[in-house]
């Protein structure tokens, strides 16, 4: 299914409470013996670069879902203003990490001051996304571009993806290794926000991807 592409707005009202959820629980099976999230990218671990993007974009809170080598991933993020959620079912696929993140955001016992209108779901193996691209997603959401928005480059859908809170129950019900893709594609008002940023289409699966 092809989603409509929208141009980003020129400004952001800044009136939405948007969280960041970074999925960082996978096993890096295609990267070899090393955990790709801990590999060097621009002088820092891949996962730290990815998390810093969400923080620099102004998302609050930023939640990191960990699973495989959780202690090492958390250590790589030491000093950053992030929270952690554990995904013991990480081997079942990306959807389990999405569910783990949504459960934390939807926790009724969570401080009401941290209630969010939407969340940006990002991947821990995408360190080349510019913070401005995340801000464009949020600005498009605030201007009513849609309730499910994917960052895009040259008209092609990429990551991260923003979901309004209305989609959290559907995200919590996903299974397998497709994360929130089906929720995005089935939303009536879903769209791709053109960012002009090739980083939204560039992940790290193999060592050569860091070249």
Coordinates of N, CA and C in Angstrom, one line a residue, residues 50-140:
X50 N 21.4 7.0 18.2 CA 20.0 6.9 17.9 C 19.2 7.5 19.0
X51 N 19.5 7.3 20.2 CA 18.8 7.8 21.4 C 19.0 9.3 21.5
X52 N 20.2 9.8 21.2 CA 20.5 11.2 21.3 C 19.7 12.0 20.3
X53 N 19.4 11.4 19.1 CA 18.5 12.0 18.1 C 17.2 12.4 18.7
X54 N 16.6 11.4 19.4 CA 15.2 11.7 20.0 C 15.3 12.7 21.1
X55 N 16.4 12.7 21.9 CA 16.5 13.7 22.9 C 16.7 15.1 22.3
X56 N 17.6 15.2 21.3 CA 17.8 16.5 20.6 C 16.6 17.0 19.9
X57 N 15.7 16.1 19.6 CA 14.4 16.5 18.9 C 13.4 17.1 19.9
X58 N 13.7 16.9 21.2 CA 12.8 17.5 22.2 C 11.7 16.5 22.7
X59 N 11.8 15.3 22.4 CA 10.8 14.3 22.8 C 10.9 14.1 24.3
X60 N 9.8 13.9 25.0 CA 9.8 13.7 26.5 C 8.6 13.0 26.9
X61 N 8.7 11.9 27.6 CA 10.0 11.2 27.9 C 10.5 10.4 26.7
X62 N 11.8 9.9 26.8 CA 12.3 9.0 25.8 C 12.5 7.7 26.5
X63 N 11.8 6.7 25.9 CA 11.8 5.3 26.5 C 12.6 4.4 25.6
X64 N 13.5 3.6 26.2 CA 14.3 2.7 25.4 C 13.9 1.3 25.8
X65 N 13.5 0.5 24.8 CA 13.1 -0.9 25.1 C 14.3 -1.8 24.9
X66 N 14.7 -2.5 25.9 CA 15.9 -3.4 25.8 C 15.5 -4.8 26.0
X67 N 16.4 -5.7 25.5 CA 16.2 -7.1 25.7 C 17.5 -7.9 25.6
X68 N 17.9 -8.1 24.4 CA 19.2 -8.8 24.2 C 20.4 -7.9 24.7
X69 N 21.2 -8.5 25.5 CA 22.4 -7.8 26.1 C 21.9 -6.5 26.7
X70 N 20.8 -6.6 27.5 CA 20.2 -5.4 28.0 C 21.2 -4.5 28.8
X71 N 22.0 -5.2 29.7 CA 22.9 -4.5 30.6 C 23.9 -3.7 29.8
X72 N 24.4 -4.3 28.7 CA 25.4 -3.6 27.9 C 24.8 -2.4 27.1
X73 N 23.6 -2.6 26.6 CA 22.9 -1.5 25.9 C 22.6 -0.4 26.9
X74 N 22.2 -0.7 28.1 CA 21.9 0.4 29.1 C 23.2 1.1 29.4
X75 N 24.3 0.3 29.6 CA 25.6 1.0 29.9 C 26.0 1.9 28.8
X76 N 25.7 1.6 27.5 CA 26.1 2.5 26.4 C 25.3 3.8 26.4
X77 N 24.2 3.8 27.2 CA 23.3 5.0 27.2 C 23.5 5.7 28.5
X78 N 24.5 5.3 29.3 CA 24.7 5.9 30.6 C 24.8 7.5 30.5
X79 N 24.1 8.2 31.4 CA 24.2 9.6 31.4 C 23.2 10.3 30.5
X80 N 22.5 9.6 29.7 CA 21.4 10.2 28.9 C 20.1 10.2 29.7
X81 N 19.3 11.1 29.4 CA 18.0 11.3 30.1 C 16.9 10.4 29.5
X82 N 17.1 9.1 29.6 CA 16.2 8.1 29.1 C 15.7 7.2 30.1
X83 N 14.5 6.6 29.9 CA 13.9 5.5 30.7 C 14.1 4.2 30.0
X84 N 14.0 3.1 30.7 CA 14.1 1.8 30.1 C 12.9 0.9 30.4
X85 N 12.5 0.1 29.4 CA 11.5 -0.9 29.5 C 12.1 -2.2 29.1
X86 N 11.8 -3.3 29.8 CA 12.4 -4.6 29.5 C 11.4 -5.4 28.6
X87 N 12.0 -6.0 27.6 CA 11.2 -6.9 26.7 C 11.8 -8.3 26.8
X88 N 11.3 -9.2 27.7 CA 11.9 -10.5 27.8 C 11.6 -11.4 26.6
X89 N 10.6 -11.0 25.8 CA 10.2 -11.8 24.6 C 10.8 -11.3 23.3
X90 N 12.0 -10.6 23.4 CA 12.6 -9.9 22.3 C 12.8 -10.9 21.1
X91 N 13.1 -12.2 21.4 CA 13.4 -13.1 20.3 C 12.1 -13.4 19.4
X92 N 11.0 -13.0 19.9 CA 9.8 -13.2 19.1 C 9.6 -12.2 18.0
X93 N 10.3 -11.1 18.0 CA 10.2 -10.1 16.9 C 10.0 -8.7 17.4
X94 N 10.0 -7.8 16.5 CA 9.9 -6.4 16.8 C 8.6 -6.0 17.5
X95 N 7.5 -6.7 17.2 CA 6.2 -6.3 17.7 C 6.2 -6.4 19.2
X96 N 7.0 -7.4 19.8 CA 7.1 -7.5 21.2 C 7.7 -6.3 21.9
X97 N 8.6 -5.6 21.2 CA 9.2 -4.4 21.8 C 8.2 -3.2 21.7
X98 N 7.5 -3.2 20.6 CA 6.5 -2.2 20.5 C 5.4 -2.3 21.6
X99 N 5.0 -3.6 21.9 CA 4.1 -3.8 23.0 C 4.7 -3.4 24.3
X100 N 5.9 -3.7 24.5 CA 6.6 -3.3 25.8 C 6.6 -1.8 26.0
X101 N 6.9 -1.1 24.9 CA 6.9 0.4 25.0 C 5.5 1.0 25.2
X102 N 4.5 0.4 24.5 CA 3.2 1.0 24.7 C 2.6 0.7 26.1
X103 N 3.0 -0.5 26.6 CA 2.5 -0.8 28.0 C 3.0 0.3 29.0
X104 N 4.2 0.7 28.8 CA 4.7 1.7 29.8 C 4.0 3.1 29.5
X105 N 3.8 3.5 28.3 CA 3.1 4.7 28.0 C 1.7 4.7 28.5
X106 N 1.0 3.6 28.4 CA -0.4 3.5 28.7 C -0.6 3.1 30.2
X107 N 0.4 3.0 31.0 CA 0.3 2.6 32.4 C -0.5 3.6 33.1
X108 N -1.7 3.2 33.6 CA -2.6 4.2 34.3 C -2.0 4.7 35.6
X109 N -1.0 4.0 36.1 CA -0.3 4.5 37.4 C 0.8 5.4 37.1
X110 N 1.1 5.7 35.8 CA 2.1 6.6 35.5 C 1.7 8.0 35.9
X111 N 2.7 8.8 36.2 CA 2.5 10.2 36.6 C 1.7 10.9 35.5
X112 N 0.6 11.5 35.9 CA -0.3 12.2 34.9 C 0.4 13.3 34.2
X113 N 1.5 13.8 34.8 CA 2.3 14.9 34.1 C 3.0 14.3 32.9
X114 N 3.1 13.0 32.8 CA 3.8 12.4 31.7 C 2.8 11.7 30.7
X115 N 1.5 12.0 30.8 CA 0.6 11.5 29.8 C 0.9 12.1 28.4
X116 N 0.9 11.3 27.4 CA 1.3 11.8 26.1 C 0.2 11.7 25.1
X117 N 0.2 12.6 24.1 CA -0.7 12.7 23.0 C -0.4 11.7 21.9
X118 N 0.9 11.5 21.8 CA 1.4 10.6 20.7 C 2.8 10.1 21.0
X119 N 3.4 9.2 20.2 CA 4.7 8.7 20.5 C 5.4 8.5 19.1
X120 N 6.7 8.8 19.1 CA 7.5 8.5 17.9 C 8.3 7.2 18.2
X121 N 8.0 6.2 17.4 CA 8.7 5.0 17.5 C 9.9 4.9 16.6
X122 N 11.1 4.8 17.2 CA 12.3 4.8 16.4 C 13.1 3.5 16.6
X123 N 14.0 3.3 15.7 CA 14.8 2.0 15.8 C 16.2 2.3 16.3
X124 N 16.7 1.5 17.2 CA 18.0 1.7 17.8 C 19.1 1.5 16.8
X125 N 18.9 1.0 15.7 CA 20.0 0.8 14.7 C 19.9 1.8 13.5
X126 N 19.3 3.0 13.8 CA 19.2 4.0 12.8 C 19.9 5.3 13.3
X127 N 21.2 5.3 13.4 CA 21.9 6.5 14.0 C 22.1 7.7 13.1
X128 N 21.6 7.6 11.8 CA 21.9 8.6 10.9 C 20.6 9.5 10.7
X129 N 19.6 9.3 11.4 CA 18.4 10.2 11.4 C 18.7 11.5 12.0
X130 N 18.4 12.6 11.4 CA 18.6 13.9 11.9 C 17.5 14.3 12.9
X131 N 17.8 15.0 14.0 CA 16.8 15.4 15.0 C 15.7 16.2 14.3
X132 N 16.1 17.0 13.3 CA 15.2 17.9 12.6 C 14.1 17.1 11.9
X133 N 14.4 15.8 11.5 CA 13.4 15.0 10.8 C 12.4 14.5 11.8
X134 N 12.8 14.2 13.0 CA 11.8 13.9 14.1 C 10.9 15.1 14.4
X135 N 11.5 16.3 14.4 CA 10.7 17.5 14.7 C 9.7 17.7 13.6
X136 N 10.1 17.4 12.3 CA 9.1 17.6 11.2 C 7.9 16.7 11.4
X137 N 8.2 15.4 11.8 CA 7.1 14.5 12.1 C 6.1 15.1 13.1
X138 N 6.7 15.6 14.2 CA 5.9 16.2 15.3 C 5.1 17.4 14.8
X139 N 5.8 18.2 14.0 CA 5.1 19.4 13.5 C 4.0 19.1 12.6
X140 N 4.2 18.1 11.7 CA 3.1 17.7 10.8 C 1.9 17.1 11.6

